[in-house]
């Protein structure tokens, strides 16, 4: 694994549902996209996580006050909670 440094990503609050690119915890590539099905009425929304490099995919639930960044955080927690090295 190339020692890629984890850097803080500053994410602006946006209203649009543009997919964001994150670093994949599985392959380390910056190929992880998260998209949210934005249903304004829903209390819980589903964020779809997908890596274009290693085909890792998952879904996490977020509340309507949370954003893609929160989805990513939850996904990371879930990933490391499930996969033990
Ligand atoms: Zn990956």
PDB file of N, CA, C and O and ligand atoms in Angstrom:
ATOM      1  N   UNK A   1       0.832  -1.194   0.000  1.00  0.00           N
ATOM      2  CA  UNK A   1       0.000   0.000   0.000  1.00  0.00           C
ATOM      3  C   UNK A   1       0.870   1.249   0.000  1.00  0.00           C
ATOM      4  O   UNK A   1       1.767   1.379   0.814  1.00  0.00           O
ATOM      5  N   UNK A   2       0.661   2.105  -0.887  1.00  0.00           N
ATOM      6  CA  UNK A   2       1.406   3.363  -0.880  1.00  0.00           C
ATOM      7  C   UNK A   2       0.966   4.206   0.290  1.00  0.00           C
ATOM      8  O   UNK A   2      -0.212   4.345   0.553  1.00  0.00           O
ATOM      9  N   UNK A   3       1.917   4.728   0.999  1.00  0.00           N
ATOM     10  CA  UNK A   3       1.581   5.457   2.221  1.00  0.00           C
ATOM     11  C   UNK A   3       0.882   6.771   1.975  1.00  0.00           C
ATOM     12  O   UNK A   3       1.423   7.838   2.234  1.00  0.00           O
ATOM     13  N   UNK A   4      -0.275   6.658   1.486  1.00  0.00           N
ATOM     14  CA  UNK A   4      -1.018   7.885   1.193  1.00  0.00           C
ATOM     15  C   UNK A   4      -1.483   8.538   2.490  1.00  0.00           C
ATOM     16  O   UNK A   4      -2.080   7.896   3.324  1.00  0.00           O
ATOM     17  N   UNK A   5      -1.201   9.743   2.587  1.00  0.00           N
ATOM     18  CA  UNK A   5      -1.559  10.476   3.786  1.00  0.00           C
ATOM     19  C   UNK A   5      -3.040  10.831   3.790  1.00  0.00           C
ATOM     20  O   UNK A   5      -3.583  11.228   2.759  1.00  0.00           O
ATOM     21  N   UNK A   6      -3.610  10.678   4.928  1.00  0.00           N
ATOM     22  CA  UNK A   6      -5.021  11.042   5.056  1.00  0.00           C
ATOM     23  C   UNK A   6      -5.104  12.543   5.285  1.00  0.00           C
ATOM     24  O   UNK A   6      -4.569  13.062   6.236  1.00  0.00           O
ATOM     25  N   UNK A   7      -5.716  13.205   4.381  1.00  0.00           N
ATOM     26  CA  UNK A   7      -5.830  14.642   4.588  1.00  0.00           C
ATOM     27  C   UNK A   7      -7.271  15.044   4.824  1.00  0.00           C
ATOM     28  O   UNK A   7      -8.189  14.389   4.351  1.00  0.00           O
ATOM     29  N   UNK A   8      -7.390  16.107   5.526  1.00  0.00           N
ATOM     30  CA  UNK A   8      -8.741  16.580   5.837  1.00  0.00           C
ATOM     31  C   UNK A   8      -9.380  17.153   4.594  1.00  0.00           C
ATOM     32  O   UNK A   8      -8.795  17.955   3.887  1.00  0.00           O
ATOM     33  N   UNK A   9     -10.567  16.709   4.355  1.00  0.00           N
ATOM     34  CA  UNK A   9     -11.304  17.210   3.205  1.00  0.00           C
ATOM     35  C   UNK A   9     -12.335  18.214   3.700  1.00  0.00           C
ATOM     36  O   UNK A   9     -13.144  17.912   4.568  1.00  0.00           O
ATOM     37  N   UNK A  10     -12.229  19.376   3.170  1.00  0.00           N
ATOM     38  CA  UNK A  10     -13.194  20.401   3.553  1.00  0.00           C
ATOM     39  C   UNK A  10     -14.352  20.369   2.573  1.00  0.00           C
ATOM     40  O   UNK A  10     -14.165  20.524   1.372  1.00  0.00           O
ATOM     41  N   UNK A  11     -15.486  20.117   3.114  1.00  0.00           N
ATOM     42  CA  UNK A  11     -16.655  19.979   2.263  1.00  0.00           C
ATOM     43  C   UNK A  11     -17.653  21.078   2.589  1.00  0.00           C
ATOM     44  O   UNK A  11     -18.028  21.275   3.735  1.00  0.00           O
ATOM     45  N   UNK A  12     -18.019  21.772   1.559  1.00  0.00           N
ATOM     46  CA  UNK A  12     -19.020  22.826   1.748  1.00  0.00           C
ATOM     47  C   UNK A  12     -20.404  22.213   1.790  1.00  0.00           C
ATOM     48  O   UNK A  12     -20.674  21.207   1.151  1.00  0.00           O
ATOM     49  N   UNK A  13     -21.256  22.856   2.496  1.00  0.00           N
ATOM     50  CA  UNK A  13     -22.648  22.410   2.527  1.00  0.00           C
ATOM     51  C   UNK A  13     -23.317  22.783   1.214  1.00  0.00           C
ATOM     52  O   UNK A  13     -23.362  23.943   0.834  1.00  0.00           O
ATOM     53  N   UNK A  14     -23.775  21.774   0.544  1.00  0.00           N
ATOM     54  CA  UNK A  14     -24.470  22.030  -0.703  1.00  0.00           C
ATOM     55  C   UNK A  14     -25.836  21.377  -0.658  1.00  0.00           C
ATOM     56  O   UNK A  14     -26.039  20.374   0.006  1.00  0.00           O
ATOM     57  N   UNK A  15     -26.732  21.968  -1.376  1.00  0.00           N
ATOM     58  CA  UNK A  15     -28.090  21.446  -1.397  1.00  0.00           C
ATOM     59  C   UNK A  15     -28.265  20.390  -2.472  1.00  0.00           C
ATOM     60  O   UNK A  15     -29.169  19.590  -2.435  1.00  0.00           O
ATOM     61  N   UNK A  16     -27.401  20.431  -3.455  1.00  0.00           N
ATOM     62  CA  UNK A  16     -27.551  19.519  -4.578  1.00  0.00           C
ATOM     63  C   UNK A  16     -27.131  18.099  -4.209  1.00  0.00           C
ATOM     64  O   UNK A  16     -26.400  17.887  -3.251  1.00  0.00           O
ATOM     65  N   UNK A  17     -27.577  17.167  -4.996  1.00  0.00           N
ATOM     66  CA  UNK A  17     -27.277  15.762  -4.727  1.00  0.00           C
ATOM     67  C   UNK A  17     -26.137  15.258  -5.611  1.00  0.00           C
ATOM     68  O   UNK A  17     -26.162  14.159  -6.107  1.00  0.00           O
ATOM     69  N   UNK A  18     -25.167  16.108  -5.796  1.00  0.00           N
ATOM     70  CA  UNK A  18     -24.025  15.686  -6.594  1.00  0.00           C
ATOM     71  C   UNK A  18     -23.247  14.610  -5.871  1.00  0.00           C
ATOM     72  O   UNK A  18     -22.990  14.728  -4.683  1.00  0.00           O
ATOM     73  N   UNK A  19     -22.885  13.564  -6.569  1.00  0.00           N
ATOM     74  CA  UNK A  19     -22.063  12.544  -5.928  1.00  0.00           C
ATOM     75  C   UNK A  19     -20.714  13.135  -5.549  1.00  0.00           C
ATOM     76  O   UNK A  19     -20.140  13.925  -6.279  1.00  0.00           O
ATOM     77  N   UNK A  20     -20.226  12.737  -4.396  1.00  0.00           N
ATOM     78  CA  UNK A  20     -18.935  13.207  -3.927  1.00  0.00           C
ATOM     79  C   UNK A  20     -17.951  12.050  -4.025  1.00  0.00           C
ATOM     80  O   UNK A  20     -18.320  10.898  -3.941  1.00  0.00           O
ATOM     81  N   UNK A  21     -16.719  12.417  -4.156  1.00  0.00           N
ATOM     82  CA  UNK A  21     -15.681  11.402  -4.261  1.00  0.00           C
ATOM     83  C   UNK A  21     -14.910  11.330  -2.944  1.00  0.00           C
ATOM     84  O   UNK A  21     -14.460  12.345  -2.422  1.00  0.00           O
ATOM     85  N   UNK A  22     -14.790  10.129  -2.433  1.00  0.00           N
ATOM     86  CA  UNK A  22     -14.068   9.925  -1.192  1.00  0.00           C
ATOM     87  C   UNK A  22     -13.011   8.849  -1.382  1.00  0.00           C
ATOM     88  O   UNK A  22     -12.995   8.156  -2.390  1.00  0.00           O
ATOM     89  N   UNK A  23     -12.165   8.728  -0.376  1.00  0.00           N
ATOM     90  CA  UNK A  23     -11.127   7.702  -0.420  1.00  0.00           C
ATOM     91  C   UNK A  23     -11.727   6.379   0.048  1.00  0.00           C
ATOM     92  O   UNK A  23     -12.346   6.297   1.103  1.00  0.00           O
ATOM     93  N   UNK A  24     -11.522   5.366  -0.741  1.00  0.00           N
ATOM     94  CA  UNK A  24     -12.060   4.046  -0.428  1.00  0.00           C
ATOM     95  C   UNK A  24     -11.223   3.383   0.667  1.00  0.00           C
ATOM     96  O   UNK A  24     -10.011   3.314   0.558  1.00  0.00           O
ATOM     97  N   UNK A  25     -11.882   2.895   1.713  1.00  0.00           N
ATOM     98  CA  UNK A  25     -11.144   2.250   2.806  1.00  0.00           C
ATOM     99  C   UNK A  25     -10.640   0.865   2.421  1.00  0.00           C
ATOM    100  O   UNK A  25      -9.784   0.296   3.093  1.00  0.00           O
ATOM    101  N   UNK A  26     -11.152   0.328   1.357  1.00  0.00           N
ATOM    102  CA  UNK A  26     -10.773  -1.016   0.943  1.00  0.00           C
ATOM    103  C   UNK A  26      -9.543  -1.005   0.046  1.00  0.00           C
ATOM    104  O   UNK A  26      -8.577  -1.716   0.298  1.00  0.00           O
ATOM    105  N   UNK A  27      -9.570  -0.192  -1.007  1.00  0.00           N
ATOM    106  CA  UNK A  27      -8.453  -0.200  -1.958  1.00  0.00           C
ATOM    107  C   UNK A  27      -7.594   1.050  -1.845  1.00  0.00           C
ATOM    108  O   UNK A  27      -6.525   1.129  -2.436  1.00  0.00           O
ATOM    109  N   UNK A  28      -8.049   2.037  -1.081  1.00  0.00           N
ATOM    110  CA  UNK A  28      -7.254   3.237  -0.888  1.00  0.00           C
ATOM    111  C   UNK A  28      -7.334   4.232  -2.022  1.00  0.00           C
ATOM    112  O   UNK A  28      -6.720   5.288  -1.982  1.00  0.00           O
ATOM    113  N   UNK A  29      -8.081   3.893  -3.043  1.00  0.00           N
ATOM    114  CA  UNK A  29      -8.210   4.791  -4.185  1.00  0.00           C
ATOM    115  C   UNK A  29      -9.257   5.855  -3.943  1.00  0.00           C
ATOM    116  O   UNK A  29     -10.183   5.665  -3.165  1.00  0.00           O
ATOM    117  N   UNK A  30      -9.056   6.975  -4.608  1.00  0.00           N
ATOM    118  CA  UNK A  30     -10.055   8.038  -4.466  1.00  0.00           C
ATOM    119  C   UNK A  30     -11.137   7.831  -5.511  1.00  0.00           C
ATOM    120  O   UNK A  30     -11.289   8.605  -6.453  1.00  0.00           O
ATOM    121  N   UNK A  31     -11.833   6.745  -5.349  1.00  0.00           N
ATOM    122  CA  UNK A  31     -12.818   6.342  -6.337  1.00  0.00           C
ATOM    123  C   UNK A  31     -14.169   6.042  -5.713  1.00  0.00           C
ATOM    124  O   UNK A  31     -15.007   5.399  -6.311  1.00  0.00           O
ATOM    125  N   UNK A  32     -14.321   6.450  -4.482  1.00  0.00           N
ATOM    126  CA  UNK A  32     -15.530   6.104  -3.757  1.00  0.00           C
ATOM    127  C   UNK A  32     -16.571   7.209  -3.920  1.00  0.00           C
ATOM    128  O   UNK A  32     -16.325   8.351  -3.563  1.00  0.00           O
ATOM    129  N   UNK A  33     -17.675   6.839  -4.474  1.00  0.00           N
ATOM    130  CA  UNK A  33     -18.734   7.831  -4.650  1.00  0.00           C
ATOM    131  C   UNK A  33     -19.886   7.534  -3.696  1.00  0.00           C
ATOM    132  O   UNK A  33     -20.192   6.384  -3.414  1.00  0.00           O
ATOM    133  N   UNK A  34     -20.492   8.579  -3.223  1.00  0.00           N
ATOM    134  CA  UNK A  34     -21.653   8.432  -2.360  1.00  0.00           C
ATOM    135  C   UNK A  34     -22.769   9.284  -2.930  1.00  0.00           C
ATOM    136  O   UNK A  34     -22.576  10.463  -3.213  1.00  0.00           O
ATOM    137  N   UNK A  35     -23.885   8.662  -3.119  1.00  0.00           N
ATOM    138  CA  UNK A  35     -25.033   9.431  -3.586  1.00  0.00           C
ATOM    139  C   UNK A  35     -26.213   9.167  -2.662  1.00  0.00           C
ATOM    140  O   UNK A  35     -26.355   8.090  -2.092  1.00  0.00           O
ATOM    141  N   UNK A  36     -27.018  10.175  -2.523  1.00  0.00           N
ATOM    142  CA  UNK A  36     -28.146  10.091  -1.611  1.00  0.00           C
ATOM    143  C   UNK A  36     -29.436  10.255  -2.389  1.00  0.00           C
ATOM    144  O   UNK A  36     -29.558  11.148  -3.218  1.00  0.00           O
ATOM    145  N   UNK A  37     -30.331   9.374  -2.097  1.00  0.00           N
ATOM    146  CA  UNK A  37     -31.673   9.546  -2.645  1.00  0.00           C
ATOM    147  C   UNK A  37     -32.378  10.601  -1.823  1.00  0.00           C
ATOM    148  O   UNK A  37     -32.752  10.359  -0.689  1.00  0.00           O
ATOM    149  N   UNK A  38     -32.497  11.744  -2.404  1.00  0.00           N
ATOM    150  CA  UNK A  38     -33.021  12.851  -1.627  1.00  0.00           C
ATOM    151  C   UNK A  38     -34.542  12.887  -1.660  1.00  0.00           C
ATOM    152  O   UNK A  38     -35.147  13.268  -2.643  1.00  0.00           O
ATOM    153  N   UNK A  39     -35.084  12.435  -0.576  1.00  0.00           N
ATOM    154  CA  UNK A  39     -36.541  12.484  -0.421  1.00  0.00           C
ATOM    155  C   UNK A  39     -36.817  13.428   0.732  1.00  0.00           C
ATOM    156  O   UNK A  39     -36.565  13.108   1.877  1.00  0.00           O
ATOM    157  N   UNK A  40     -37.307  14.572   0.407  1.00  0.00           N
ATOM    158  CA  UNK A  40     -37.455  15.617   1.418  1.00  0.00           C
ATOM    159  C   UNK A  40     -38.349  15.203   2.581  1.00  0.00           C
ATOM    160  O   UNK A  40     -38.183  15.665   3.697  1.00  0.00           O
ATOM    161  N   UNK A  41     -39.286  14.340   2.324  1.00  0.00           N
ATOM    162  CA  UNK A  41     -40.238  13.971   3.363  1.00  0.00           C
ATOM    163  C   UNK A  41     -39.736  12.869   4.282  1.00  0.00           C
ATOM    164  O   UNK A  41     -40.269  12.662   5.365  1.00  0.00           O
ATOM    165  N   UNK A  42     -38.740  12.186   3.818  1.00  0.00           N
ATOM    166  CA  UNK A  42     -38.273  11.026   4.562  1.00  0.00           C
ATOM    167  C   UNK A  42     -37.427  11.430   5.756  1.00  0.00           C
ATOM    168  O   UNK A  42     -36.561  12.293   5.658  1.00  0.00           O
ATOM    169  N   UNK A  43     -37.642  10.773   6.862  1.00  0.00           N
ATOM    170  CA  UNK A  43     -36.821  10.989   8.045  1.00  0.00           C
ATOM    171  C   UNK A  43     -35.462  10.324   7.875  1.00  0.00           C
ATOM    172  O   UNK A  43     -34.462  10.794   8.366  1.00  0.00           O
ATOM    173  N   UNK A  44     -35.496   9.211   7.199  1.00  0.00           N
ATOM    174  CA  UNK A  44     -34.265   8.456   6.982  1.00  0.00           C
ATOM    175  C   UNK A  44     -34.033   8.315   5.491  1.00  0.00           C
ATOM    176  O   UNK A  44     -34.934   7.959   4.742  1.00  0.00           O
ATOM    177  N   UNK A  45     -32.839   8.634   5.086  1.00  0.00           N
ATOM    178  CA  UNK A  45     -32.498   8.508   3.682  1.00  0.00           C
ATOM    179  C   UNK A  45     -31.404   7.465   3.519  1.00  0.00           C
ATOM    180  O   UNK A  45     -30.656   7.179   4.446  1.00  0.00           O
ATOM    181  N   UNK A  46     -31.322   6.928   2.345  1.00  0.00           N
ATOM    182  CA  UNK A  46     -30.323   5.900   2.089  1.00  0.00           C
ATOM    183  C   UNK A  46     -29.222   6.479   1.208  1.00  0.00           C
ATOM    184  O   UNK A  46     -29.491   7.028   0.149  1.00  0.00           O
ATOM    185  N   UNK A  47     -28.018   6.355   1.694  1.00  0.00           N
ATOM    186  CA  UNK A  47     -26.866   6.781   0.913  1.00  0.00           C
ATOM    187  C   UNK A  47     -26.222   5.545   0.297  1.00  0.00           C
ATOM    188  O   UNK A  47     -26.000   4.549   0.968  1.00  0.00           O
ATOM    189  N   UNK A  48     -25.964   5.646  -0.987  1.00  0.00           N
ATOM    190  CA  UNK A  48     -25.365   4.521  -1.693  1.00  0.00           C
ATOM    191  C   UNK A  48     -23.881   4.789  -1.879  1.00  0.00           C
ATOM    192  O   UNK A  48     -23.484   5.782  -2.475  1.00  0.00           O
ATOM    193  N   UNK A  49     -23.098   3.870  -1.349  1.00  0.00           N
ATOM    194  CA  UNK A  49     -21.644   3.993  -1.391  1.00  0.00           C
ATOM    195  C   UNK A  49     -21.113   3.016  -2.416  1.00  0.00           C
ATOM    196  O   UNK A  49     -21.492   1.848  -2.426  1.00  0.00           O
ATOM    197  N   UNK A  50     -20.262   3.512  -3.291  1.00  0.00           N
ATOM    198  CA  UNK A  50     -19.741   2.625  -4.321  1.00  0.00           C
ATOM    199  C   UNK A  50     -18.333   3.031  -4.716  1.00  0.00           C
ATOM    200  O   UNK A  50     -18.058   4.201  -4.925  1.00  0.00           O
ATOM    201  N   UNK A  51     -17.476   2.026  -4.809  1.00  0.00           N
ATOM    202  CA  UNK A  51     -16.108   2.286  -5.250  1.00  0.00           C
ATOM    203  C   UNK A  51     -15.956   1.854  -6.696  1.00  0.00           C
ATOM    204  O   UNK A  51     -16.293   0.732  -7.049  1.00  0.00           O
ATOM    205  N   UNK A  52     -15.465   2.758  -7.512  1.00  0.00           N
ATOM    206  CA  UNK A  52     -15.293   2.466  -8.927  1.00  0.00           C
ATOM    207  C   UNK A  52     -14.037   1.671  -9.221  1.00  0.00           C
ATOM    208  O   UNK A  52     -13.786   1.271 -10.352  1.00  0.00           O
ATOM    209  N   UNK A  53     -13.252   1.428  -8.212  1.00  0.00           N
ATOM    210  CA  UNK A  53     -11.980   0.736  -8.427  1.00  0.00           C
ATOM    211  C   UNK A  53     -12.043  -0.726  -7.999  1.00  0.00           C
ATOM    212  O   UNK A  53     -11.652  -1.609  -8.739  1.00  0.00           O
ATOM    213  N   UNK A  54     -12.547  -0.959  -6.775  1.00  0.00           N
ATOM    214  CA  UNK A  54     -12.569  -2.334  -6.280  1.00  0.00           C
ATOM    215  C   UNK A  54     -13.984  -2.888  -6.186  1.00  0.00           C
ATOM    216  O   UNK A  54     -14.201  -3.984  -5.707  1.00  0.00           O
ATOM    217  N   UNK A  55     -14.937  -2.094  -6.656  1.00  0.00           N
ATOM    218  CA  UNK A  55     -16.338  -2.517  -6.666  1.00  0.00           C
ATOM    219  C   UNK A  55     -16.952  -2.748  -5.293  1.00  0.00           C
ATOM    220  O   UNK A  55     -17.970  -3.419  -5.168  1.00  0.00           O
ATOM    221  N   UNK A  56     -16.312  -2.192  -4.291  1.00  0.00           N
ATOM    222  CA  UNK A  56     -16.922  -2.217  -2.975  1.00  0.00           C
ATOM    223  C   UNK A  56     -18.212  -1.402  -3.031  1.00  0.00           C
ATOM    224  O   UNK A  56     -18.237  -0.313  -3.585  1.00  0.00           O
ATOM    225  N   UNK A  57     -19.254  -1.954  -2.471  1.00  0.00           N
ATOM    226  CA  UNK A  57     -20.478  -1.162  -2.437  1.00  0.00           C
ATOM    227  C   UNK A  57     -21.242  -1.454  -1.159  1.00  0.00           C
ATOM    228  O   UNK A  57     -21.162  -2.549  -0.598  1.00  0.00           O
ATOM    229  N   UNK A  58     -21.952  -0.449  -0.708  1.00  0.00           N
ATOM    230  CA  UNK A  58     -22.689  -0.578   0.533  1.00  0.00           C
ATOM    231  C   UNK A  58     -23.746   0.529   0.583  1.00  0.00           C
ATOM    232  O   UNK A  58     -23.737   1.446  -0.236  1.00  0.00           O
ATOM    233  N   UNK A  59     -24.605   0.385   1.539  1.00  0.00           N
ATOM    234  CA  UNK A  59     -25.560   1.461   1.763  1.00  0.00           C
ATOM    235  C   UNK A  59     -25.571   1.796   3.248  1.00  0.00           C
ATOM    236  O   UNK A  59     -25.383   0.920   4.087  1.00  0.00           O
ATOM    237  N   UNK A  60     -25.748   3.047   3.544  1.00  0.00           N
ATOM    238  CA  UNK A  60     -25.898   3.469   4.932  1.00  0.00           C
ATOM    239  C   UNK A  60     -27.105   4.387   5.026  1.00  0.00           C
ATOM    240  O   UNK A  60     -27.466   5.066   4.075  1.00  0.00           O
ATOM    241  N   UNK A  61     -27.684   4.379   6.192  1.00  0.00           N
ATOM    242  CA  UNK A  61     -28.839   5.245   6.396  1.00  0.00           C
ATOM    243  C   UNK A  61     -28.411   6.507   7.120  1.00  0.00           C
ATOM    244  O   UNK A  61     -27.628   6.471   8.064  1.00  0.00           O
ATOM    245  N   UNK A  62     -28.935   7.601   6.673  1.00  0.00           N
ATOM    246  CA  UNK A  62     -28.689   8.863   7.356  1.00  0.00           C
ATOM    247  C   UNK A  62     -30.019   9.559   7.573  1.00  0.00           C
ATOM    248  O   UNK A  62     -30.985   9.315   6.852  1.00  0.00           O
ATOM    249  N   UNK A  63     -30.039  10.398   8.569  1.00  0.00           N
ATOM    250  CA  UNK A  63     -31.259  11.168   8.794  1.00  0.00           C
ATOM    251  C   UNK A  63     -31.250  12.379   7.882  1.00  0.00           C
ATOM    252  O   UNK A  63     -30.242  12.691   7.242  1.00  0.00           O
ATOM    253  N   UNK A  64     -32.349  13.071   7.843  1.00  0.00           N
ATOM    254  CA  UNK A  64     -32.439  14.160   6.873  1.00  0.00           C
ATOM    255  C   UNK A  64     -31.608  15.384   7.251  1.00  0.00           C
ATOM    256  O   UNK A  64     -31.408  16.262   6.422  1.00  0.00           O
ATOM    257  N   UNK A  65     -31.151  15.417   8.481  1.00  0.00           N
ATOM    258  CA  UNK A  65     -30.278  16.533   8.846  1.00  0.00           C
ATOM    259  C   UNK A  65     -28.812  16.210   8.574  1.00  0.00           C
ATOM    260  O   UNK A  65     -27.950  17.063   8.706  1.00  0.00           O
ATOM    261  N   UNK A  66     -28.563  14.984   8.186  1.00  0.00           N
ATOM    262  CA  UNK A  66     -27.190  14.600   7.894  1.00  0.00           C
ATOM    263  C   UNK A  66     -26.915  14.723   6.402  1.00  0.00           C
ATOM    264  O   UNK A  66     -27.824  14.797   5.589  1.00  0.00           O
ATOM    265  N   UNK A  67     -25.622  14.714   6.109  1.00  0.00           N
ATOM    266  CA  UNK A  67     -25.210  14.941   4.731  1.00  0.00           C
ATOM    267  C   UNK A  67     -24.321  13.795   4.246  1.00  0.00           C
ATOM    268  O   UNK A  67     -24.095  12.828   4.963  1.00  0.00           O
ATOM    269  N   UNK A  68     -23.841  13.970   3.042  1.00  0.00           N
ATOM    270  CA  UNK A  68     -22.995  12.942   2.441  1.00  0.00           C
ATOM    271  C   UNK A  68     -21.763  12.665   3.306  1.00  0.00           C
ATOM    272  O   UNK A  68     -21.335  11.521   3.444  1.00  0.00           O
ATOM    273  N   UNK A  69     -21.234  13.726   3.895  1.00  0.00           N
ATOM    274  CA  UNK A  69     -20.057  13.560   4.749  1.00  0.00           C
ATOM    275  C   UNK A  69     -20.371  12.650   5.940  1.00  0.00           C
ATOM    276  O   UNK A  69     -19.559  11.824   6.341  1.00  0.00           O
ATOM    277  N   UNK A  70     -21.574  12.832   6.485  1.00  0.00           N
ATOM    278  CA  UNK A  70     -21.999  11.972   7.586  1.00  0.00           C
ATOM    279  C   UNK A  70     -22.168  10.532   7.112  1.00  0.00           C
ATOM    280  O   UNK A  70     -21.849   9.587   7.830  1.00  0.00           O
ATOM    281  N   UNK A  71     -22.673  10.407   5.906  1.00  0.00           N
ATOM    282  CA  UNK A  71     -22.838   9.074   5.326  1.00  0.00           C
ATOM    283  C   UNK A  71     -21.481   8.392   5.192  1.00  0.00           C
ATOM    284  O   UNK A  71     -21.339   7.207   5.484  1.00  0.00           O
ATOM    285  N   UNK A  72     -20.506   9.161   4.762  1.00  0.00           N
ATOM    286  CA  UNK A  72     -19.162   8.618   4.621  1.00  0.00           C
ATOM    287  C   UNK A  72     -18.606   8.177   5.974  1.00  0.00           C
ATOM    288  O   UNK A  72     -18.044   7.101   6.117  1.00  0.00           O
ATOM    289  N   UNK A  73     -18.810   9.011   6.973  1.00  0.00           N
ATOM    290  CA  UNK A  73     -18.370   8.676   8.328  1.00  0.00           C
ATOM    291  C   UNK A  73     -19.014   7.399   8.833  1.00  0.00           C
ATOM    292  O   UNK A  73     -18.353   6.538   9.415  1.00  0.00           O
ATOM    293  N   UNK A  74     -20.286   7.271   8.587  1.00  0.00           N
ATOM    294  CA  UNK A  74     -21.005   6.069   9.014  1.00  0.00           C
ATOM    295  C   UNK A  74     -20.529   4.845   8.255  1.00  0.00           C
ATOM    296  O   UNK A  74     -20.397   3.751   8.810  1.00  0.00           O
ATOM    297  N   UNK A  75     -20.292   5.056   6.989  1.00  0.00           N
ATOM    298  CA  UNK A  75     -19.806   3.955   6.169  1.00  0.00           C
ATOM    299  C   UNK A  75     -18.440   3.479   6.665  1.00  0.00           C
ATOM    300  O   UNK A  75     -18.189   2.275   6.770  1.00  0.00           O
ATOM    301  N   UNK A  76     -17.568   4.431   6.975  1.00  0.00           N
ATOM    302  CA  UNK A  76     -16.239   4.079   7.474  1.00  0.00           C
ATOM    303  C   UNK A  76     -16.359   3.320   8.795  1.00  0.00           C
ATOM    304  O   UNK A  76     -15.699   2.289   8.997  1.00  0.00           O
ATOM    305  N   UNK A  77     -17.211   3.818   9.675  1.00  0.00           N
ATOM    306  CA  UNK A  77     -17.431   3.128  10.950  1.00  0.00           C
ATOM    307  C   UNK A  77     -17.933   1.706  10.729  1.00  0.00           C
ATOM    308  O   UNK A  77     -17.475   0.759  11.361  1.00  0.00           O
ATOM    309  N   UNK A  78     -18.869   1.597   9.822  1.00  0.00           N
ATOM    310  CA  UNK A  78     -19.462   0.301   9.515  1.00  0.00           C
ATOM    311  C   UNK A  78     -18.412  -0.626   8.916  1.00  0.00           C
ATOM    312  O   UNK A  78     -18.289  -1.783   9.304  1.00  0.00           O
ATOM    313  N   UNK A  79     -17.651  -0.080   7.999  1.00  0.00           N
ATOM    314  CA  UNK A  79     -16.637  -0.885   7.308  1.00  0.00           C
ATOM    315  C   UNK A  79     -15.618  -1.427   8.299  1.00  0.00           C
ATOM    316  O   UNK A  79     -15.322  -2.616   8.310  1.00  0.00           O
ATOM    317  N   UNK A  80     -15.106  -0.563   9.135  1.00  0.00           N
ATOM    318  CA  UNK A  80     -14.083  -1.009  10.085  1.00  0.00           C
ATOM    319  C   UNK A  80     -14.689  -1.784  11.241  1.00  0.00           C
ATOM    320  O   UNK A  80     -13.993  -2.509  11.936  1.00  0.00           O
ATOM    321  N   UNK A  81     -15.997  -1.619  11.441  1.00  0.00           N
ATOM    322  CA  UNK A  81     -16.666  -2.413  12.456  1.00  0.00           C
ATOM    323  C   UNK A  81     -16.867  -3.844  12.011  1.00  0.00           C
ATOM    324  O   UNK A  81     -16.877  -4.761  12.819  1.00  0.00           O
ATOM    325  N   UNK A  82     -17.005  -4.009  10.706  1.00  0.00           N
ATOM    326  CA  UNK A  82     -17.283  -5.337  10.164  1.00  0.00           C
ATOM    327  C   UNK A  82     -15.986  -6.051   9.797  1.00  0.00           C
ATOM    328  O   UNK A  82     -15.784  -7.202  10.131  1.00  0.00           O
ATOM    329  N   UNK A  83     -15.121  -5.344   9.106  1.00  0.00           N
ATOM    330  CA  UNK A  83     -13.899  -5.960   8.612  1.00  0.00           C
ATOM    331  C   UNK A  83     -12.777  -5.750   9.616  1.00  0.00           C
ATOM    332  O   UNK A  83     -12.349  -4.631   9.842  1.00  0.00           O
ATOM    333  N   UNK A  84     -12.356  -6.818  10.200  1.00  0.00           N
ATOM    334  CA  UNK A  84     -11.235  -6.752  11.130  1.00  0.00           C
ATOM    335  C   UNK A  84      -9.976  -7.190  10.415  1.00  0.00           C
ATOM    336  O   UNK A  84      -9.967  -8.184   9.722  1.00  0.00           O
ATOM    337  N   UNK A  85      -8.933  -6.434  10.611  1.00  0.00           N
ATOM    338  CA  UNK A  85      -7.682  -6.803   9.950  1.00  0.00           C
ATOM    339  C   UNK A  85      -6.941  -7.897  10.700  1.00  0.00           C
ATOM    340  O   UNK A  85      -6.971  -7.930  11.910  1.00  0.00           O
TER     341      UNK A  85
HETATM  342 ZN1  LIG B   1     -12.150   0.638  -3.469  1.00  0.00          ZN
END
